[in-house]
Coordinates of C-alpha atoms and ligand atoms in Angstrom, one line a residue:
X217 CA 34.8 -124.4 18.3
X218 CA 37.8 -122.0 16.9
X219 CA 37.7 -120.7 13.2
X220 CA 40.4 -119.3 10.8
X221 CA 39.4 -116.5 8.6
X222 CA 41.1 -115.6 5.8
X223 CA 40.8 -112.2 4.9
X224 CA 42.5 -111.2 1.5
X225 CA 43.9 -107.9 0.5
X226 CA 40.5 -107.1 -1.7
X227 CA 38.0 -107.4 0.8
X228 CA 39.1 -105.0 3.5
X229 CA 35.7 -104.4 4.9
X230 CA 33.7 -105.7 8.2
X231 CA 30.9 -106.3 6.4
X232 CA 32.6 -109.1 4.1
X233 CA 30.8 -112.3 4.6
X234 CA 33.9 -114.3 5.9
X235 CA 33.3 -112.0 9.3
X236 CA 29.9 -112.1 9.5
X237 CA 29.7 -114.4 12.5
X238 CA 33.5 -114.0 13.9
X239 CA 33.9 -114.8 17.2
X240 CA 36.2 -112.2 18.6
X241 CA 36.9 -114.9 21.5
X242 CA 37.9 -117.8 19.8
X243 CA 38.9 -116.9 16.0
X244 CA 41.3 -115.8 14.2
X245 CA 41.4 -113.5 11.3
X246 CA 44.4 -114.3 8.7
X247 CA 45.8 -111.9 6.2
X248 CA 49.2 -111.8 4.7
X249 CA 51.8 -110.5 2.4
X250 CA 52.8 -112.8 0.2
X251 CA 55.2 -113.0 -2.9
X252 CA 52.8 -115.1 -5.4
X253 CA 50.2 -112.3 -5.0
X254 CA 52.9 -109.4 -5.3
X255 CA 54.5 -110.8 -8.2
X256 CA 52.6 -113.2 -10.5
X257 CA 52.2 -110.3 -12.5
X258 CA 54.4 -107.8 -11.7
X259 CA 52.2 -104.8 -10.5
X260 CA 53.1 -101.4 -10.4
X261 CA 54.8 -99.9 -7.2
X262 CA 52.3 -98.0 -6.0
X263 CA 49.7 -100.5 -6.0
X264 CA 51.7 -103.0 -4.4
X265 CA 52.5 -100.1 -1.6
X266 CA 48.5 -98.9 -1.4
X267 CA 47.3 -102.6 -0.8
X268 CA 50.1 -103.6 1.5
X269 CA 49.0 -100.3 3.4
X270 CA 45.6 -100.6 3.5
X271 CA 45.8 -104.2 4.9
X272 CA 48.1 -103.4 7.6
X273 CA 45.6 -100.4 8.8
X274 CA 43.0 -102.3 8.4
X275 CA 44.5 -105.7 10.9
X276 CA 45.1 -102.8 12.6
X277 CA 41.2 -101.0 13.4
X278 CA 40.5 -104.8 14.0
X279 CA 42.9 -106.0 16.2
X280 CA 41.9 -102.4 18.0
X281 CA 38.7 -103.6 18.2
X282 CA 39.5 -107.2 20.2
X283 CA 39.5 -109.5 17.3
X284 CA 42.8 -111.8 17.4
X285 CA 44.6 -111.3 14.0
X286 CA 47.9 -113.4 12.7
X287 CA 49.2 -110.5 10.4
X288 CA 51.8 -111.7 7.9
X289 CA 54.0 -109.3 6.6
X290 CA 56.2 -109.7 3.7
X291 CA 59.7 -109.6 5.0
X292 CA 58.7 -112.1 8.0
X293 CA 60.8 -115.1 8.7
X294 CA 59.0 -118.4 7.2
X295 CA 57.0 -116.3 5.6
X296 CA 56.0 -119.0 3.0
X297 CA 55.0 -116.9 -0.4
X298 CA 51.7 -118.1 -0.7
X299 CA 47.9 -117.9 0.8
X300 CA 48.1 -121.8 0.9
X301 CA 51.6 -121.9 2.7
X302 CA 50.3 -119.3 5.4
X303 CA 46.6 -121.0 5.9
X304 CA 49.2 -124.4 6.5
X305 CA 51.7 -122.4 8.7
X306 CA 48.6 -121.3 10.9
X307 CA 46.9 -124.6 11.2
X308 CA 50.6 -126.2 12.0
X309 CA 50.5 -123.7 15.0
X310 CA 46.8 -124.2 16.3
X311 CA 44.1 -127.0 15.0
X312 CA 41.1 -125.1 14.0
X313 CA 37.7 -126.6 13.6
X314 CA 37.0 -124.5 10.3
X315 CA 38.4 -122.3 7.3
X316 CA 36.0 -119.4 6.4
X317 CA 37.0 -117.6 3.4
X318 CA 35.2 -115.3 0.9
X319 CA 35.0 -116.1 -2.6
X320 CA 38.1 -114.7 -4.5
X321 CA 37.9 -112.4 -7.1
X322 CA 39.9 -113.6 -9.7
X323 CA 39.5 -117.2 -11.0
X324 CA 43.1 -118.7 -10.5
X325 CA 42.7 -118.2 -7.0
X326 CA 39.1 -119.5 -7.4
X327 CA 39.8 -122.5 -9.3
X328 CA 42.6 -122.8 -6.7
X329 CA 41.0 -122.6 -3.0
X330 CA 37.8 -124.1 -4.6
X331 CA 39.7 -127.6 -4.1
X332 CA 41.1 -126.3 -0.6
X333 CA 38.7 -128.7 1.3
X334 CA 40.9 -132.0 0.5
X335 CA 43.7 -130.2 1.9
X336 CA 42.6 -129.4 5.4
X337 CA 41.4 -131.5 7.9
X338 CA 38.7 -129.3 8.9
X339 CA 35.5 -127.8 7.3
X340 CA 36.3 -125.2 4.5
X341 CA 33.6 -123.1 3.4
X342 CA 34.0 -120.7 0.5
X343 CA 31.4 -118.0 0.8
X344 CA 29.4 -115.1 -1.8
X345 CA 31.3 -112.1 -2.1
X346 CA 28.0 -110.1 -1.3
X347 CA 28.7 -106.7 -1.8
X348 CA 28.6 -106.6 -5.3
X349 CA 24.9 -105.7 -6.4
X350 CA 24.6 -108.9 -8.5
X351 CA 25.5 -112.4 -7.5
X352 CA 27.3 -114.4 -10.7
X353 CA 24.0 -116.4 -10.4
X354 CA 22.0 -113.9 -10.8
X355 CA 24.1 -112.5 -13.7
X356 CA 23.5 -116.0 -15.3
X357 CA 20.1 -115.9 -15.5
X358 CA 19.7 -112.5 -16.2
X359 CA 21.8 -113.4 -19.2
X360 CA 20.1 -116.6 -20.0
X361 CA 18.3 -116.7 -23.7
X362 CA 19.7 -113.2 -24.5
X363 CA 20.7 -112.8 -27.8
X364 CA 22.5 -109.8 -27.1
X365 CA 24.0 -108.8 -23.7
X366 CA 23.4 -105.0 -23.5
X367 CA 24.6 -103.2 -20.9
X368 CA 22.0 -100.6 -20.8
X369 CA 19.3 -103.3 -20.2
X370 CA 21.1 -105.0 -17.0
X371 CA 22.1 -101.3 -15.5
X372 CA 17.7 -101.1 -15.9
X373 CA 17.0 -103.8 -13.9
X374 CA 19.6 -103.0 -11.1
X375 CA 17.8 -99.4 -10.4
X376 CA 14.8 -101.1 -10.2
X377 CA 16.2 -103.8 -7.7
X378 CA 18.1 -101.4 -5.8
X379 CA 15.0 -98.7 -6.3
X380 CA 17.9 -96.3 -6.9
X381 CA 16.6 -93.0 -9.0
X382 CA 13.2 -94.7 -9.6
X383 CA 9.9 -93.4 -8.5
X384 CA 7.3 -96.2 -6.7
X385 CA 6.4 -97.2 -10.1
X386 CA 9.9 -97.9 -10.8
X387 CA 10.0 -94.8 -13.3
X388 CA 13.3 -93.6 -14.3
X389 CA 13.7 -89.9 -12.1
X390 CA 13.7 -87.1 -14.9
X391 CA 11.6 -89.2 -17.5
X392 CA 14.9 -90.9 -18.9
X393 CA 17.0 -94.2 -18.2
X394 CA 20.1 -92.5 -19.5
X395 CA 22.1 -89.3 -19.8
X396 CA 25.1 -89.9 -21.6
X397 CA 24.3 -87.9 -24.8
X398 CA 24.5 -84.6 -22.2
X399 CA 28.5 -86.4 -21.0
X400 CA 30.5 -86.0 -23.9
X401 CA 31.3 -81.8 -24.2
X402 CA 34.9 -81.4 -25.0
X403 CA 37.6 -79.5 -23.1
X404 CA 36.8 -75.9 -23.1
X405 CA 39.7 -73.5 -22.1
X406 CA 40.0 -72.3 -18.8
X407 CA 38.3 -75.2 -16.5
X408 CA 39.1 -74.9 -13.0
X409 CA 40.1 -78.9 -12.1
X410 CA 40.5 -79.1 -8.3
X411 CA 43.4 -80.4 -6.8
X412 CA 43.1 -84.2 -6.1
X413 CA 42.7 -85.4 -2.8
X414 CA 46.1 -86.1 -1.1
X415 CA 46.7 -88.3 2.4
X416 CA 49.5 -87.7 4.4
X417 CA 51.4 -90.6 5.2
X418 CA 52.0 -91.9 8.7
X419 CA 54.4 -94.6 9.9
X420 CA 52.6 -97.4 8.5
X421 CA 52.5 -96.2 5.4
X422 CA 56.0 -94.9 5.4
X423 CA 56.9 -98.6 6.2
X424 CA 55.6 -99.9 3.6
X425 CA 57.2 -97.6 0.7
X426 CA 60.3 -98.5 1.8
X427 CA 59.7 -102.0 1.7
X428 CA 58.2 -101.7 -1.7
X429 CA 61.3 -99.6 -2.2
X430 CA 63.6 -102.6 -1.1
X431 CA 61.9 -105.5 -2.7
X432 CA 59.9 -104.2 -6.0
X433 CA 62.7 -102.0 -7.4
X434 CA 62.5 -103.9 -10.8
X435 CA 58.6 -103.2 -11.4
X436 CA 56.9 -100.6 -13.3
X437 CA 55.8 -96.8 -12.1
X438 CA 56.9 -94.4 -9.3
X439 CA 56.1 -94.9 -5.7
X440 CA 56.0 -91.2 -4.6
X441 CA 54.6 -88.9 -4.0
X442 CA 52.2 -91.7 -1.9
X443 CA 49.1 -90.0 -1.3
X444 CA 46.2 -92.7 -1.3
X445 CA 44.1 -92.8 1.6
X446 CA 44.8 -96.5 3.2
X447 CA 42.2 -96.9 5.8
X448 CA 38.4 -96.6 5.3
X449 CA 37.8 -93.3 7.2
X450 CA 39.9 -91.9 4.9
X451 CA 38.2 -93.5 1.7
X452 CA 35.0 -92.1 2.8
X453 CA 36.3 -88.3 3.0
X454 CA 37.3 -89.1 -0.4
X455 CA 33.5 -89.1 -1.5
X456 CA 32.4 -86.6 0.5
X457 CA 35.0 -84.4 -1.6
X458 CA 34.1 -86.1 -4.9
X459 CA 30.5 -85.1 -4.1
X460 CA 31.6 -81.4 -3.0
X461 CA 34.0 -80.8 -5.8
X462 CA 33.8 -82.9 -8.6
X463 CA 30.8 -84.2 -9.3
X464 CA 28.8 -81.1 -10.5
X465 CA 30.9 -81.4 -13.7
X466 CA 31.8 -85.2 -13.7
X467 CA 29.0 -85.6 -16.3
X468 CA 29.8 -83.1 -18.7
X469 CA 33.4 -83.2 -18.9
X470 CA 33.6 -87.6 -18.6
X471 CA 34.8 -88.1 -22.0
X472 CA 37.0 -85.1 -21.8
X473 CA 40.9 -85.5 -21.3
X474 CA 43.0 -82.1 -20.5
X475 CA 47.3 -82.4 -21.0
X476 CA 48.5 -81.9 -17.3
X477 CA 45.4 -82.7 -15.8
X478 CA 45.2 -86.6 -15.1
X479 CA 42.3 -86.7 -12.4
X480 CA 40.0 -84.3 -14.1
X481 CA 36.1 -84.7 -12.7
X482 CA 36.7 -88.1 -12.4
X483 CA 35.6 -90.0 -8.5
X484 CA 39.5 -91.2 -8.0
X485 CA 37.0 -93.8 -6.1
X486 CA 38.0 -97.6 -7.9
X487 CA 41.1 -98.7 -6.2
X488 CA 38.9 -97.9 -2.6
X489 CA 35.6 -99.7 -3.9
X490 CA 37.9 -102.7 -5.5
X491 CA 39.8 -103.4 -2.1
X492 CA 36.5 -103.0 -0.2
X493 CA 37.3 -99.9 1.7
X494 CA 34.0 -98.4 0.5
X495 CA 31.0 -100.8 -0.9
X496 CA 30.0 -99.5 -4.0
X497 CA 26.3 -99.1 -2.7
X498 CA 27.1 -96.9 -0.1
X499 CA 28.7 -94.6 -2.6
X500 CA 25.6 -95.1 -4.5
X501 CA 23.3 -94.0 -2.1
X502 CA 25.6 -90.9 -0.8
X503 CA 25.8 -89.5 -4.4
X504 CA 21.8 -90.5 -4.4
X505 CA 20.9 -88.6 -1.1
X506 CA 23.5 -85.6 -2.8
X507 CA 21.2 -85.4 -5.7
X508 CA 18.1 -85.4 -3.6
X509 CA 19.9 -82.3 -1.4
X510 CA 22.0 -80.0 -3.8
X511 CA 20.3 -79.8 -6.9
X512 CA 22.9 -82.0 -8.8
X513 CA 22.8 -81.6 -12.2
X514 CA 20.9 -85.5 -13.3
X515 CA 23.2 -85.9 -16.3
X516 CA 25.8 -86.0 -13.9
X517 CA 24.3 -88.3 -10.7
X518 CA 23.1 -90.9 -13.4
X519 CA 26.2 -91.0 -15.4
X520 CA 28.1 -91.7 -12.3
X521 CA 25.7 -93.6 -11.0
X522 CA 25.2 -95.6 -14.0
X523 CA 29.2 -96.7 -13.6
X524 CA 29.1 -97.8 -10.4
X525 CA 26.0 -100.1 -10.8
X526 CA 25.5 -100.6 -14.3
X527 CA 29.2 -101.0 -15.9
X528 CA 31.5 -102.5 -12.5
X529 CA 28.3 -105.2 -12.1
X530 CA 28.1 -105.9 -15.9
X531 CA 31.9 -106.2 -16.6
X532 CA 32.0 -109.0 -13.5
X533 CA 28.9 -110.4 -14.3
X534 CA 30.6 -111.2 -18.0
X535 CA 33.8 -112.2 -15.7
X536 CA 32.5 -115.1 -13.9
X537 CA 29.8 -116.4 -17.2
X538 CA 32.4 -116.6 -19.5
X539 CA 35.4 -117.6 -17.5
X540 CA 38.3 -119.2 -17.5
X541 CA 37.5 -119.6 -21.9
X542 CA 37.4 -115.6 -21.9
X543 CA 41.1 -115.6 -21.4
X544 CA 42.2 -116.6 -24.1
X545 CA 39.8 -115.2 -26.1
X546 CA 41.4 -113.3 -29.3
X547 CA 38.4 -112.8 -31.8
X548 CA 40.8 -110.2 -34.2
X549 CA 43.5 -112.5 -34.1
X550 CA 46.1 -109.8 -32.8
X551 CA 49.5 -110.8 -32.7
X552 CA 51.8 -107.6 -32.1
X553 CA 53.7 -107.2 -29.4
X554 CA 53.2 -104.4 -26.7
X555 CA 55.4 -101.8 -27.8
X556 CA 58.5 -100.8 -25.4
X557 CA 57.2 -96.9 -25.1
X558 CA 53.7 -98.7 -23.1
X559 CA 56.8 -99.2 -20.5
X560 CA 58.1 -95.5 -20.2
X561 CA 56.1 -93.6 -22.5
X562 CA 59.2 -92.3 -24.8
X563 CA 56.5 -92.1 -28.5
X564 CA 56.5 -88.7 -30.1
X565 CA 52.3 -89.5 -30.0
X566 CA 51.7 -86.8 -27.6
X567 CA 48.6 -88.7 -26.6
X568 CA 49.8 -92.0 -25.7
X569 CA 53.0 -90.2 -23.9
X570 CA 50.5 -88.4 -21.5
X571 CA 48.5 -90.7 -20.7
X572 CA 51.4 -93.6 -19.9
X573 CA 53.7 -91.3 -17.9
X574 CA 50.3 -90.4 -15.9
X575 CA 49.9 -94.1 -15.8
X576 CA 53.5 -94.3 -14.2
X577 CA 53.5 -91.9 -12.0
X578 CA 49.4 -91.6 -10.7
X579 CA 48.8 -96.3 -11.2
X580 CA 45.7 -94.3 -12.6
X581 CA 44.7 -93.0 -15.7
X582 CA 40.4 -92.0 -16.3
X583 CA 38.2 -93.7 -18.3
X584 CA 39.0 -92.4 -21.4
X585 CA 42.6 -92.3 -21.5
X586 CA 42.5 -96.1 -21.2
X587 CA 39.6 -96.0 -22.9
X588 CA 40.3 -94.2 -26.2
X589 CA 43.7 -93.1 -26.7
X590 CA 45.8 -96.3 -24.5
X591 CA 42.9 -99.2 -25.7
X592 CA 42.1 -97.3 -28.8
X593 CA 45.6 -97.8 -30.3
X594 CA 46.2 -101.5 -29.0
X595 CA 43.0 -101.9 -31.2
X596 CA 43.8 -100.7 -34.5
X597 CA 47.6 -101.1 -33.7
X598 CA 46.9 -105.3 -33.0
X599 CA 48.2 -105.7 -30.4
X600 CA 48.0 -109.5 -29.2
X601 CA 45.4 -109.6 -26.0
X602 CA 47.4 -111.1 -24.0
X603 CA 50.2 -108.4 -23.7
X604 CA 47.5 -105.9 -22.6
X605 CA 45.3 -107.6 -20.3
X606 CA 48.9 -108.1 -18.9
X607 CA 50.0 -104.3 -19.0
X608 CA 46.4 -103.1 -17.6
X609 CA 46.2 -105.3 -14.7
X610 CA 49.8 -104.1 -13.6
X611 CA 49.7 -101.0 -13.9
X612 CA 46.3 -99.7 -12.4
X613 CA 46.0 -99.3 -8.3
X614 CA 42.6 -100.4 -9.2
X615 CA 42.9 -103.8 -11.4
X616 CA 42.2 -107.1 -10.4
X617 CA 41.7 -109.4 -13.5
X618 CA 37.9 -110.0 -12.8
X619 CA 37.6 -105.8 -13.4
X620 CA 40.5 -105.4 -16.1
X621 CA 40.2 -108.3 -18.5
X622 CA 36.5 -107.8 -19.7
X623 CA 36.9 -104.1 -19.9
X624 CA 40.4 -104.7 -22.2
X625 CA 39.6 -108.4 -23.7
X626 CA 35.8 -106.6 -24.4
X627 CA 35.7 -103.3 -23.9
X628 CA 39.0 -102.2 -26.0
X629 CA 40.0 -104.7 -28.1
X630 CA 36.7 -106.6 -29.6
X631 CA 38.7 -109.9 -28.5
X632 CA 35.2 -111.7 -27.7
X633 CA 33.9 -110.7 -31.2
X634 CA 31.4 -108.6 -29.9
X635 CA 29.8 -109.9 -26.6
X636 CA 30.0 -107.2 -24.8
X637 CA 30.5 -104.3 -27.6
X638 CA 28.3 -104.1 -30.8
X639 CA 31.4 -102.8 -32.4
X640 CA 34.7 -102.2 -31.8
X641 CA 35.5 -98.8 -29.8
X642 CA 37.9 -97.4 -33.2
X643 CA 38.4 -94.0 -33.4
X644 CA 41.5 -92.0 -35.4
X645 CA 42.4 -89.1 -34.3
X646 CA 39.9 -86.4 -34.7
X647 CA 38.0 -88.1 -31.9
X648 CA 41.2 -87.3 -29.7
X649 CA 41.7 -84.3 -30.6
X650 CA 38.1 -82.9 -30.4
X651 CA 38.1 -84.7 -26.9
X652 CA 41.5 -83.0 -25.5
X653 CA 44.1 -80.9 -26.0
X654 CA 47.0 -83.0 -26.5
X655 CA 47.1 -82.2 -30.8
X656 CA 48.5 -79.0 -29.9
X657 CA 51.9 -80.6 -28.5
X658 CA 52.3 -83.3 -30.9
X659 CA 55.1 -83.9 -33.3
X660 CA 52.3 -85.4 -35.8
X661 CA 49.7 -83.1 -37.3
X662 CA 45.6 -84.5 -36.7
X663 CA 44.5 -82.8 -39.9
X664 CA 47.2 -85.1 -41.9
X665 CA 46.1 -88.1 -43.0
X666 CA 49.0 -89.8 -44.9
X667 CA 53.0 -89.5 -44.7
X668 CA 55.1 -89.4 -42.1
X669 CA 53.6 -86.4 -40.5
X670 CA 50.5 -87.6 -40.2
X671 CA 48.5 -88.4 -37.2
X672 CA 49.3 -92.4 -36.8
X673 CA 45.7 -92.9 -35.5
X674 CA 44.6 -91.2 -38.7
X675 CA 46.0 -94.2 -40.8
X676 CA 46.2 -97.2 -38.6
X677 CA 42.5 -96.7 -38.2
X678 CA 41.9 -97.1 -41.7
X679 CA 44.9 -100.0 -41.7
X680 CA 42.5 -101.7 -38.8
X681 CA 39.1 -101.5 -40.6
X682 CA 40.7 -102.8 -43.8
X683 CA 42.5 -105.6 -42.3
X684 CA 39.4 -106.4 -41.0
X685 CA 37.3 -106.3 -43.6
X686 CA 36.0 -109.8 -44.0
X687 CA 35.0 -109.9 -40.2
X688 CA 33.6 -106.8 -39.2
X689 CA 31.7 -105.4 -43.0
X690 CA 28.6 -107.5 -41.4
X691 CA 28.3 -105.3 -38.8
X692 CA 25.3 -102.9 -39.4
X693 CA 27.3 -100.1 -36.7
X694 CA 30.2 -100.0 -39.4
X695 CA 28.0 -99.5 -42.5
X696 CA 29.1 -96.0 -42.9
X697 CA 32.8 -96.9 -42.2
X698 CA 33.0 -99.5 -45.1
X699 CA 30.7 -97.2 -46.8
X700 CA 33.5 -94.5 -46.7
X701 CA 36.0 -97.3 -46.8
X702 CA 34.7 -98.5 -50.4
X703 CA 35.1 -94.8 -51.7
X704 CA 38.8 -94.5 -51.0
X705 CA 40.3 -95.3 -54.6
X706 CA 43.4 -97.7 -54.7
X707 CA 46.3 -95.2 -54.5
X708 CA 44.7 -93.8 -51.3
X709 CA 44.6 -97.5 -49.9
X710 CA 48.2 -98.3 -51.0
X711 CA 49.3 -95.2 -48.7
X712 CA 47.2 -96.0 -45.8
X713 CA 49.0 -99.6 -45.8
X714 CA 52.6 -98.1 -46.6
X715 CA 52.3 -95.7 -44.1
X716 CA 51.2 -98.3 -41.4
X717 CA 54.1 -100.3 -42.4
X718 CA 56.6 -97.8 -42.3
X719 CA 55.0 -97.0 -38.8
X720 CA 55.9 -100.6 -37.4
X721 CA 58.3 -101.0 -39.2
X722 CA 60.2 -98.1 -37.0
X723 CA 57.7 -98.5 -33.9
X724 CA 60.4 -97.9 -31.3
X725 CA 60.5 -94.6 -32.8
X726 CA 57.4 -93.2 -33.4
Ligands
LIG1044 P1 34.9 -93.1 -12.5 O1 34.9 -92.5 -13.8 O2 34.9 -91.6 -11.6 O3 33.9 -93.8 -12.5 C1 33.0 -94.2 -11.3 C2 32.8 -95.5 -10.7 O4 32.5 -96.4 -11.8 C3 34.4 -96.2 -10.9 O5 35.1 -95.6 -9.9 C4 34.4 -97.4 -11.0 O6 34.1 -98.2 -9.9 C5 32.9 -97.7 -11.8 N1 33.3 -97.8 -12.8 C6 33.0 -97.2 -14.3 N2 33.4 -98.0 -15.5 C7 33.8 -99.2 -15.4 C8 34.4 -100.2 -16.0 N3 34.2 -100.0 -17.5 N4 34.3 -101.2 -15.4 C9 34.5 -100.9 -14.3 N5 33.8 -100.3 -13.0 C10 33.7 -98.9 -14.1 N6 38.1 -100.2 -13.5 C11 38.8 -100.7 -12.8 O7 38.0 -100.2 -12.0 N7 39.6 -101.7 -12.6 C12 40.0 -102.2 -13.7 O8 41.3 -102.6 -14.2 C13 39.9 -101.5 -15.2 N8 40.4 -101.4 -16.6 C14 40.3 -100.6 -17.4 C15 40.4 -100.8 -18.7 C16 40.1 -100.9 -19.9 C17 40.5 -100.9 -21.0 C18 39.5 -99.7 -19.6 C19 38.7 -98.9 -21.0 C20 38.4 -99.0 -18.5 C21 38.8 -99.7 -16.9 N9 38.5 -100.2 -15.7 C22 38.7 -100.3 -15.0 C23 37.2 -98.8 -15.8 C24 37.4 -97.5 -15.5 O9 38.5 -97.0 -16.0 C25 38.0 -97.6 -13.9 O10 37.0 -97.7 -12.9 C26 37.7 -95.9 -13.9 O11 38.6 -95.2 -14.2 C27 38.3 -95.6 -12.4 O12 37.9 -93.8 -12.5 P2 37.4 -93.7 -10.8 O13 37.0 -94.7 -10.0 O14 37.8 -92.4 -11.0 O15 36.2 -94.0 -12.0
LIG1045 C1 47.1 -107.4 -6.0 C2 47.1 -108.1 -4.4 C3 49.2 -108.1 -4.4 C4 49.9 -107.4 -5.2 N1 49.2 -108.5 -2.7 C5 48.5 -109.0 -1.5 C6 49.1 -110.0 -1.1 O1 50.2 -109.4 -1.0 N2 47.8 -110.5 -0.2 C7 46.6 -110.6 -0.2 O2 45.9 -110.6 0.4 N3 46.5 -109.7 -1.0 C8 47.2 -109.0 -2.3 N4 46.6 -108.7 -3.1 C9 44.9 -109.2 -4.0 C10 44.6 -109.8 -4.3 O3 45.7 -110.0 -5.3 C11 43.4 -110.5 -4.5 O4 42.9 -110.9 -3.6 C12 43.2 -111.6 -5.3 O5 43.4 -111.6 -6.9 C13 41.8 -111.5 -5.6 O6 40.6 -110.6 -6.5
LIG1046 FE1 47.8 -88.3 -30.2 FE2 47.2 -88.0 -33.1 FE3 46.8 -85.9 -31.6 FE4 49.4 -86.6 -32.1 S1 48.0 -85.8 -33.9 S2 47.9 -85.9 -30.3 S3 49.3 -88.7 -31.8 S4 45.8 -87.8 -31.7

């Protein structure tokens, strides 16, 4: 009996279900760099280099351990450019008895690969991706008959199921389930943010960087400097460094933004977890252990764990619950094009310029930059969800549709009409001013509400609330907002509308 085992670029872990019963003598592991995957959106150059290098290192480790690996490089002769084409080529060379793979993370592939049984003359088995803490079926059961799908309640279930930060009776550590209210400190002067973890390029990475520079020259983003970990061993070091250097302040400054500090006290682990180099549960267990050993603040530890076992799993649950229709949601009927400055950072709005430039350099921005600067702008400016989703899927090294889409359509754009968030996360410039130092270096004035010098977030926020009054006024969480809008006289409302019209007319110079 011989089996062909296909491993995708975000399944780079020995524990992946498709390898569980791999027979070193008779089976072949197929991995392939394919044009279809690298170009179905024009991924950031650093994202492609990261994945190709991680794939090549993973394949080499398997080979060194005695597995048969069929690794297809992007520029190999006869590379067909697609997963199916590569499976067909493998079958043309050898008659396998079975084809096995772990379920792909994105719906478009899941749908396609789900029909492969009829294309291949052997058993085709798609296995559950058991790296996650909750299966799509479990999430569906949890969601059934609930009026609202609130992350907080799902998160508590995960804490209890995996016995994380709970006592023997499932009571939460410290008496509360959630310490988020302590995690909103604005940045203070003189924060001593540690330098990010940086791994030296080896020959495999150098080869990949050359390939990406040649083949993906027209893709967004800076390829160099390239410093990501591309092996499990180095990714494991990244957790230890996070725990040692950043975790203590992760909670306090989780929402803070500082010019010139793209990495802050965040973990920078999402790209490693999402491609499989790290497993989510092992990351969480290490952080929990560090809490027990090192007297770390509970608000930091709980906050981090909530992101991984709460938000990350909940987001994935929503994706599989609601696909494929979720990709077309546009509750607010937003229809504006994505402004050109999203691709070059050339805007006078300093907050936007900083977040876009850092995204271009690093294929990374931390959560609050994605949510409250870039996402907030897309929401209040009414950018079409299709363009916003494509941008986010392209620009971040951790972006796969299962995690990108609910964050964008649900969390930032309210395109799902409130399934994921109970109200739109819209904010004016004063939020950005409180949580960052961006406004100091901005051409616009954050304290001015109207006129050409006013911070665009200020009038766009009210223009958004005004535009969507019919749809949003009934939301109890927006009662205060609409009470304030009601207090505005006609002149003020006209000034907001006029400033917004002027802004959109001249958006390329904004
Ligand atoms: P930290 O802030 O240190 O958080 C720790 C871990 O928690 C992360 O590594 C990640 O695994 C997990 N996590 C935290 N928040 C979320 C969340 N909302 N959804 C899923 N996982 C979460 N994350 C992605 O992995 N891929 C994406 O494509 C992605 N797109 C996003 C788009 C928008 C509009 C927003 C608002 C958020 C998005 N996120 C995405 C979530 C979050 O911003 C990133 O996971 C985080 O910034 C990664 O950096 P980090 O590892 O330093 O995370
Ligand atoms: C993102 C990506 C890219 C750019 N290229 C490849 C590739 O050439 N080969 C591969 O196996 N995987 C790649 N990936 C990751 C896949 O897009 C990912 O596995 C699917 O989207 C499923 O989540
Ligand atoms: Fe951004 Fe407005 Fe502050 Fe400028 S003033 S950095 S546009 S929030």
